[in-house]
PDB file of C-alpha atoms in Angstrom:
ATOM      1  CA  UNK P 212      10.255 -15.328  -5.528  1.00 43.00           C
ATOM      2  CA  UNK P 213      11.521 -18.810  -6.340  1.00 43.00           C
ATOM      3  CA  UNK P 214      14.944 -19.888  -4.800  1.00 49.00           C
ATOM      4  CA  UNK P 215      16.696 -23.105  -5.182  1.00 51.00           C
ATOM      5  CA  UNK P 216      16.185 -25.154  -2.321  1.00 51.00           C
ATOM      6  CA  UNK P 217      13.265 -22.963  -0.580  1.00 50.00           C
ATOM      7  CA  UNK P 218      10.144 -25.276   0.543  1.00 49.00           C
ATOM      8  CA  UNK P 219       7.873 -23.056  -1.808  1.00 47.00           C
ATOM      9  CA  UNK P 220       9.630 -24.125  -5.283  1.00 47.00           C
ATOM     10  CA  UNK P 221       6.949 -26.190  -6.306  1.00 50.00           C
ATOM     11  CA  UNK P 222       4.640 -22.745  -6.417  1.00 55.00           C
ATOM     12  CA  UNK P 223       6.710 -21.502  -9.360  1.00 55.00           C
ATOM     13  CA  UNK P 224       7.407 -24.006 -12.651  1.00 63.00           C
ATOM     14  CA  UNK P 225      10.798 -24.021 -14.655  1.00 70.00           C
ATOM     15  CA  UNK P 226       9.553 -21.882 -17.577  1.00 73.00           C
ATOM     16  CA  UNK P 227       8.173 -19.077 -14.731  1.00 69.00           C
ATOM     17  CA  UNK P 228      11.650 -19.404 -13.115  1.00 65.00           C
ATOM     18  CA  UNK P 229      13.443 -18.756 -16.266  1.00 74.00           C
ATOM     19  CA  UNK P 230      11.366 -15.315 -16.432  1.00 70.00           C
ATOM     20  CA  UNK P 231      12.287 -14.370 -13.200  1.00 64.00           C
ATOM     21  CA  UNK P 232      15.846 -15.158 -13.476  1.00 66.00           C
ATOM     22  CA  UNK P 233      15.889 -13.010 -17.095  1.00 71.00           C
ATOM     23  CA  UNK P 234      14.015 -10.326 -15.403  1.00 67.00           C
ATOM     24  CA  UNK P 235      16.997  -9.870 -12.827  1.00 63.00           C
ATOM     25  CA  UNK P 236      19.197  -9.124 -15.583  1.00 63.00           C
ATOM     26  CA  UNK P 237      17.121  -6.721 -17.232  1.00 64.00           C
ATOM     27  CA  UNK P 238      16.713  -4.688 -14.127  1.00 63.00           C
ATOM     28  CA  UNK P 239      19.316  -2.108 -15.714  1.00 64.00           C
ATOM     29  CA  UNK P 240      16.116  -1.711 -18.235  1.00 63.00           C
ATOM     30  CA  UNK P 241      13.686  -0.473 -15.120  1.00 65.00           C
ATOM     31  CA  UNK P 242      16.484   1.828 -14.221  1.00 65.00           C
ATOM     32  CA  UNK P 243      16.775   3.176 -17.832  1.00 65.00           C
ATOM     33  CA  UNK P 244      12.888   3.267 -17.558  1.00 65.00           C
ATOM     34  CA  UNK P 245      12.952   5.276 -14.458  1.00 62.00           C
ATOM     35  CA  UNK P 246      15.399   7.703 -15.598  1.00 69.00           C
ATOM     36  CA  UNK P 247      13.213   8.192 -18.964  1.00 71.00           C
ATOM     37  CA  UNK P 248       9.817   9.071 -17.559  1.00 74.00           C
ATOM     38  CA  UNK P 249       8.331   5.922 -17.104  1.00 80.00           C
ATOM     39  CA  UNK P 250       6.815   5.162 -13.976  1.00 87.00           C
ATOM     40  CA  UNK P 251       7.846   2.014 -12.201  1.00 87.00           C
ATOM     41  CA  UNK P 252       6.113   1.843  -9.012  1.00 93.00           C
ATOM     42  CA  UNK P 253       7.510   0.000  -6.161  1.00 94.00           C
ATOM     43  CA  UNK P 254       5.116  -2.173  -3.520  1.00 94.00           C
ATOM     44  CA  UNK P 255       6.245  -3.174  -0.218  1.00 95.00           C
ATOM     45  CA  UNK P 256       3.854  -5.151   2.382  1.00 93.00           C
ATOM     46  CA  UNK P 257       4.220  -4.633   6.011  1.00 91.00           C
ATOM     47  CA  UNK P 258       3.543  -8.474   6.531  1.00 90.00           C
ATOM     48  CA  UNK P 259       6.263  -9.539   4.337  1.00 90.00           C
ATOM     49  CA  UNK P 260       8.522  -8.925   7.558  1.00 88.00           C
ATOM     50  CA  UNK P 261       6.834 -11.305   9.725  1.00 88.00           C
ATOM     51  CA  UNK P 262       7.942 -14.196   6.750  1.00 89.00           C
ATOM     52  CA  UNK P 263      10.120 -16.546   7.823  1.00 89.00           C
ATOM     53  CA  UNK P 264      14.093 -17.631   6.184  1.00 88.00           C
ATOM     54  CA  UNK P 265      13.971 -16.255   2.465  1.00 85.00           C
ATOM     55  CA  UNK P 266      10.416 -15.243   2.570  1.00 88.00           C
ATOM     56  CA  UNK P 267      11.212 -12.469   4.981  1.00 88.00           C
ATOM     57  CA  UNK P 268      10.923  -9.161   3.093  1.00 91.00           C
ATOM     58  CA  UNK P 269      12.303  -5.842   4.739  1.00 92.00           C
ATOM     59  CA  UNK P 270      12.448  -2.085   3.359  1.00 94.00           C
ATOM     60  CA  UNK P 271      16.476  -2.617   3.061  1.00 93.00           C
ATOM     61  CA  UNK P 272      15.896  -5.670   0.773  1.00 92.00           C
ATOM     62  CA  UNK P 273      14.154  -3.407  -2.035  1.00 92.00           C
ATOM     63  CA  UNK P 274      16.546  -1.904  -4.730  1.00 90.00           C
ATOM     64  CA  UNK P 275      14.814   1.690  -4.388  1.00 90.00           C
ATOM     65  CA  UNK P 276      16.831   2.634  -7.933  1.00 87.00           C
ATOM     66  CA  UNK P 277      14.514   0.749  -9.913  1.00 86.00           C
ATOM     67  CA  UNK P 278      11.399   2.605  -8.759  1.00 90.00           C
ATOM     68  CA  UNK P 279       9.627   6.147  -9.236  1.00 90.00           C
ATOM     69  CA  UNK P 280       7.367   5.793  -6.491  1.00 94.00           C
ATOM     70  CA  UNK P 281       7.048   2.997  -3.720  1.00 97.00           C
ATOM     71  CA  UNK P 282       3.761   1.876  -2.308  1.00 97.00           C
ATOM     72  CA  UNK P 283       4.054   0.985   1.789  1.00 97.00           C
ATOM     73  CA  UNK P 284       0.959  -1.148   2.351  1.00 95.00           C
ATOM     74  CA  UNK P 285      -1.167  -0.918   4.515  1.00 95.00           C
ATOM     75  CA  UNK P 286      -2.585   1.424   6.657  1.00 97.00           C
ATOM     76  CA  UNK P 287      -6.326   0.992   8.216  1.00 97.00           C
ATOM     77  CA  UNK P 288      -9.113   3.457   8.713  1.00 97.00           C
ATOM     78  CA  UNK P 289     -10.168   3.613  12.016  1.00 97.00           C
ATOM     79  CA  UNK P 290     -13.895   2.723  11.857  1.00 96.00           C
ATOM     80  CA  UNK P 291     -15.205   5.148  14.532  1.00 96.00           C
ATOM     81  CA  UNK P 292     -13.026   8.145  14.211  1.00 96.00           C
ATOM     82  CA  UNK P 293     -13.056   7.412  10.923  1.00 97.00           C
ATOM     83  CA  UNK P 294      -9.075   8.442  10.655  1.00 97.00           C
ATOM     84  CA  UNK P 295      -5.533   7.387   9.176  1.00 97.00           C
ATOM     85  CA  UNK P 296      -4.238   4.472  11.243  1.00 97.00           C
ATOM     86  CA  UNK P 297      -1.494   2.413  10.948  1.00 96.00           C
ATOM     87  CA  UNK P 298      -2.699  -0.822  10.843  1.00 95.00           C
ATOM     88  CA  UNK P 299       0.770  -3.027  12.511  1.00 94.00           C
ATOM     89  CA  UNK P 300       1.960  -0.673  15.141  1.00 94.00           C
ATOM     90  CA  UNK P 301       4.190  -3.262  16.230  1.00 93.00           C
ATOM     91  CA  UNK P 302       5.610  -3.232  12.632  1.00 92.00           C
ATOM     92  CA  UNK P 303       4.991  -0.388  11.222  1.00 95.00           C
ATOM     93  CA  UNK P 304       6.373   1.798  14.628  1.00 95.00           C
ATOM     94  CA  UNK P 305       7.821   0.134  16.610  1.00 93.00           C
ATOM     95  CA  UNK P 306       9.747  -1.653  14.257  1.00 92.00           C
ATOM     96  CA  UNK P 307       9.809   1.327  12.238  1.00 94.00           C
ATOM     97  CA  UNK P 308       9.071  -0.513   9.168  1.00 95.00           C
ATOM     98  CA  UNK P 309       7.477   3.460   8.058  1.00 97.00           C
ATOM     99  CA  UNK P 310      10.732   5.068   8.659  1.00 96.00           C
ATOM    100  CA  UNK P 311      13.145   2.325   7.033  1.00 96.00           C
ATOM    101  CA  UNK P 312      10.531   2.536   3.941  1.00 97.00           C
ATOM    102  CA  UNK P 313      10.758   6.710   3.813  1.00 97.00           C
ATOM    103  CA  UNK P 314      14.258   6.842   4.488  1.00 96.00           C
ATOM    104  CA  UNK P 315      15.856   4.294   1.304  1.00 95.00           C
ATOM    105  CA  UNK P 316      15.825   7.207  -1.045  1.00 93.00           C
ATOM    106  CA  UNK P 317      14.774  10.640  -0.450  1.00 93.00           C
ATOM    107  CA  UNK P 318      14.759  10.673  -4.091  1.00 91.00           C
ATOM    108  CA  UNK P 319      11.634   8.375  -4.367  1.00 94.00           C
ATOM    109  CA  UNK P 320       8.637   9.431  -3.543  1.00 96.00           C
ATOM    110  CA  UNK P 321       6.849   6.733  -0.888  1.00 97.00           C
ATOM    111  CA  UNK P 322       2.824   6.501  -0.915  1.00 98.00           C
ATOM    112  CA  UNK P 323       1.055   4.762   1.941  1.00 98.00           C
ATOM    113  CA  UNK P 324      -1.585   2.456   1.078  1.00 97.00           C
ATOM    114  CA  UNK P 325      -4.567   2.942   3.026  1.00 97.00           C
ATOM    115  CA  UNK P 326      -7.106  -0.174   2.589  1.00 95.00           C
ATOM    116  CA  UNK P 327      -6.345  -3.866   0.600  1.00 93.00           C
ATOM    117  CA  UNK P 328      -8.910  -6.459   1.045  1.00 92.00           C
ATOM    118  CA  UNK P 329      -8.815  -6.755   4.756  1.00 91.00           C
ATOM    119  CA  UNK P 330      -9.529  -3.390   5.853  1.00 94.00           C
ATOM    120  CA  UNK P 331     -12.096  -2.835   3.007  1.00 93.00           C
ATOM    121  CA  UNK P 332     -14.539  -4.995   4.791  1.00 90.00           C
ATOM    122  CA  UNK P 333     -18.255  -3.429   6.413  1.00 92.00           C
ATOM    123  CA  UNK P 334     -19.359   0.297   5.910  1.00 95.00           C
ATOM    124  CA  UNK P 335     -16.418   2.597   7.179  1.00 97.00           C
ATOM    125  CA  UNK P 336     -15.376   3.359   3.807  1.00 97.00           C
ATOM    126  CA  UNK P 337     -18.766   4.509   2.460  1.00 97.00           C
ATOM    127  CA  UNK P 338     -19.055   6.549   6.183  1.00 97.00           C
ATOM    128  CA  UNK P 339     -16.154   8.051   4.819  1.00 97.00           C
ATOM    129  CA  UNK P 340     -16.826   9.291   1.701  1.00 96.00           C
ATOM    130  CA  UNK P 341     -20.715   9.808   2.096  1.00 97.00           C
ATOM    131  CA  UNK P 342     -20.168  12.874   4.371  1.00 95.00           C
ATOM    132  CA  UNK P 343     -18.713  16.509   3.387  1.00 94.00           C
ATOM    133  CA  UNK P 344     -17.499  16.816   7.365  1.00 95.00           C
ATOM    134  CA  UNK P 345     -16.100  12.990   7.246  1.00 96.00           C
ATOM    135  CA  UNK P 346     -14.009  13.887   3.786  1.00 95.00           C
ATOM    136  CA  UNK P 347     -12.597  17.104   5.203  1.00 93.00           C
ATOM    137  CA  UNK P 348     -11.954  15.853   8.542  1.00 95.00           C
ATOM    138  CA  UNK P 349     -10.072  12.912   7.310  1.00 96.00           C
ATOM    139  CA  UNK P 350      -8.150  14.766   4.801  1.00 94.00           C
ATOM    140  CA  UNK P 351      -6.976  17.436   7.459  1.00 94.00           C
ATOM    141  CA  UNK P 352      -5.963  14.785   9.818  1.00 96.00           C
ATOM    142  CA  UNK P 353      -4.402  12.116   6.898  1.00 96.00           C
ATOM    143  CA  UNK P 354      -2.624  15.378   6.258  1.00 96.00           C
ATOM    144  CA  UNK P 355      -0.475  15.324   9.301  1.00 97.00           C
ATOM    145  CA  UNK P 356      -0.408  11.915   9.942  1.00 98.00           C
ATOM    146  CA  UNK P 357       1.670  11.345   6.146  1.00 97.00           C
ATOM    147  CA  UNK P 358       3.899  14.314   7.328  1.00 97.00           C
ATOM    148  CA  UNK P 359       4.520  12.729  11.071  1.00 97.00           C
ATOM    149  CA  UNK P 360       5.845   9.630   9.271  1.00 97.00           C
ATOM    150  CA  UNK P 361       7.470  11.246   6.277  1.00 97.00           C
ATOM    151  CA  UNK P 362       5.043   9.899   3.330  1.00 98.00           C
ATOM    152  CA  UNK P 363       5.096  11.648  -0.099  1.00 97.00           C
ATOM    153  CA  UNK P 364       1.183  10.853  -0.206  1.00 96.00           C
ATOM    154  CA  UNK P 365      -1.547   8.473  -0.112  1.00 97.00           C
ATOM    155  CA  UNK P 366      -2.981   5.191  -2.099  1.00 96.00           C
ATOM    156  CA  UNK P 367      -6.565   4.251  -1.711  1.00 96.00           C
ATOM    157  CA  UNK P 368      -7.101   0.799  -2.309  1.00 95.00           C
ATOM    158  CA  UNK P 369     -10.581   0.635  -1.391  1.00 95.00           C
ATOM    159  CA  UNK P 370     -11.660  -2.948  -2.518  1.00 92.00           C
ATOM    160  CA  UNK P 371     -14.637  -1.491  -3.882  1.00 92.00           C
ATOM    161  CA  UNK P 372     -16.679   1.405  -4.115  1.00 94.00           C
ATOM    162  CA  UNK P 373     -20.043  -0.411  -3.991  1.00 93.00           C
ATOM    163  CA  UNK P 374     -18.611  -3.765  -4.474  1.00 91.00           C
ATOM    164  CA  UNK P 375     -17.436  -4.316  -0.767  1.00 90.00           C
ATOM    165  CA  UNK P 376     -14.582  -7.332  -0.793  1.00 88.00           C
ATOM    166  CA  UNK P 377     -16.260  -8.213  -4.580  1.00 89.00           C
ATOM    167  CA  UNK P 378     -19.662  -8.097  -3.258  1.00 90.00           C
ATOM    168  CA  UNK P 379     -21.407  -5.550  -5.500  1.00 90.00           C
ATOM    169  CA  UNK P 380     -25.017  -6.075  -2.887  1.00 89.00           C
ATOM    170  CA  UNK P 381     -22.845  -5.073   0.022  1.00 92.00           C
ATOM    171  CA  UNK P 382     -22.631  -1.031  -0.651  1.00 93.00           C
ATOM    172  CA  UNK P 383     -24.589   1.407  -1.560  1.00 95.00           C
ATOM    173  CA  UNK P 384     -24.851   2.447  -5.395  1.00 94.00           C
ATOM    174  CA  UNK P 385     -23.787   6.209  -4.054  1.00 96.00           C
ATOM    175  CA  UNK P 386     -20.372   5.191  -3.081  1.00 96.00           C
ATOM    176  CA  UNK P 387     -19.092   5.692  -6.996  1.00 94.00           C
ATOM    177  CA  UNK P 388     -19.980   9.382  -6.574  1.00 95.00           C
ATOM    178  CA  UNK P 389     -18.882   9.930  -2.965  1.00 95.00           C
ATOM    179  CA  UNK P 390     -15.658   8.320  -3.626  1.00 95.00           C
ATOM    180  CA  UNK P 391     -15.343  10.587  -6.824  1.00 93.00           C
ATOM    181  CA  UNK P 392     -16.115  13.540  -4.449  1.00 93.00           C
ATOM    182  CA  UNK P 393     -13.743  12.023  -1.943  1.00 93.00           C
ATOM    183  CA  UNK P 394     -10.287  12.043  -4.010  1.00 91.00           C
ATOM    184  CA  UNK P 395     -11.637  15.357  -5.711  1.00 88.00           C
ATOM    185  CA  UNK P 396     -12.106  17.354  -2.358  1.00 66.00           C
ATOM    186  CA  UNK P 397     -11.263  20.709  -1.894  1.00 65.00           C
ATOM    187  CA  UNK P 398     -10.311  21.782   1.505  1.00 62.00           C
ATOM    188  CA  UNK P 399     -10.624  25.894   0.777  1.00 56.00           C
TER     189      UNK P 399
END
């Protein structure tokens, strides 16, 4: 976000600052929005906490009473085990970075992303989804792994089925319908 005097000001233009400066005072609007069914989903990064001066971005710096659901990215998926990972241990433990998210507002309901550009890279993703065993296994083990850390649930942001980091020769044509089968598995 622009601020006056930050080294990044030339990044946003007067007319763009103007819009973010009205937007601040219509946040009592997202909280009207919240509180009449709308959803207004939150995203927090775990890098923005390795930003320096105003950049910085923590879990305590997000207003949690504008939101319905916040979005902690990311997590990784292990490519061997083929499992839930967090992807900063340093931040995300250690730092606890997943606790401080969980813990602004037990009213709020906070999703872990799983994936982003980064992690979406090379074949784990359609190793995933291509196997019944992989699915369940996965699901079982993201499962516990959400509860350990107190997360309402999971985002996939796979960037994409097939289209691997926007390369649509990179994956298979079948990873449409195993990812369908993925995020429609039933584990009875």
């Amino acid at each position: 976000m622009y601020r006056s005097g930050s080294p990044f000001q030339e990044l946003v233009d007067a007319q763009t600052f103007e819009r973010i400066q009205q937007a601040r005072l219509e946040s009592s609007q997202l909280k009207a929005a919240r509180q009449s069914g709308h959803k207004v989903v939150c995203h927090i990064t775990n890098w923005s906490f390795y930003r320096k001066g105003e950049g910085k971005f923590i879990p305590e710096n997000l207003d949690s009473t504008l939101c319905t659901h916040i979005i902690y990215s990311f997590a990784t998926l292990e490519p061997q085990a083929l499992e839930l990972r967090e992807f900063d241990p340093w931040g995300d433990i250690e730092n606890g970075l997943y606790v401080r998210t969980v813990n602004l507002d037990k009213n709020v309901p906070v999703l872990l992303g799983l994936g982003g550009w980064t992690d979406s890279n090379g074949d784990k993703y359609t190793k995933l989804v291509s196997s019944p065993q992989n699915r369940k296994k996965f699901i079982k083990e993201g499962i516990n792994f959400l509860r350990r850390y107190g997360f309402s649930g999971i985002h996939i942001d796979w960037n994409y089925p097939v289209c691997w980091q926007s390369d649509c020769r990179a994956g298979p044509s079948t990873d449409r319908d195993d990812f369908t089968k993925f995020v429609e598995v039933n584990l009875n």
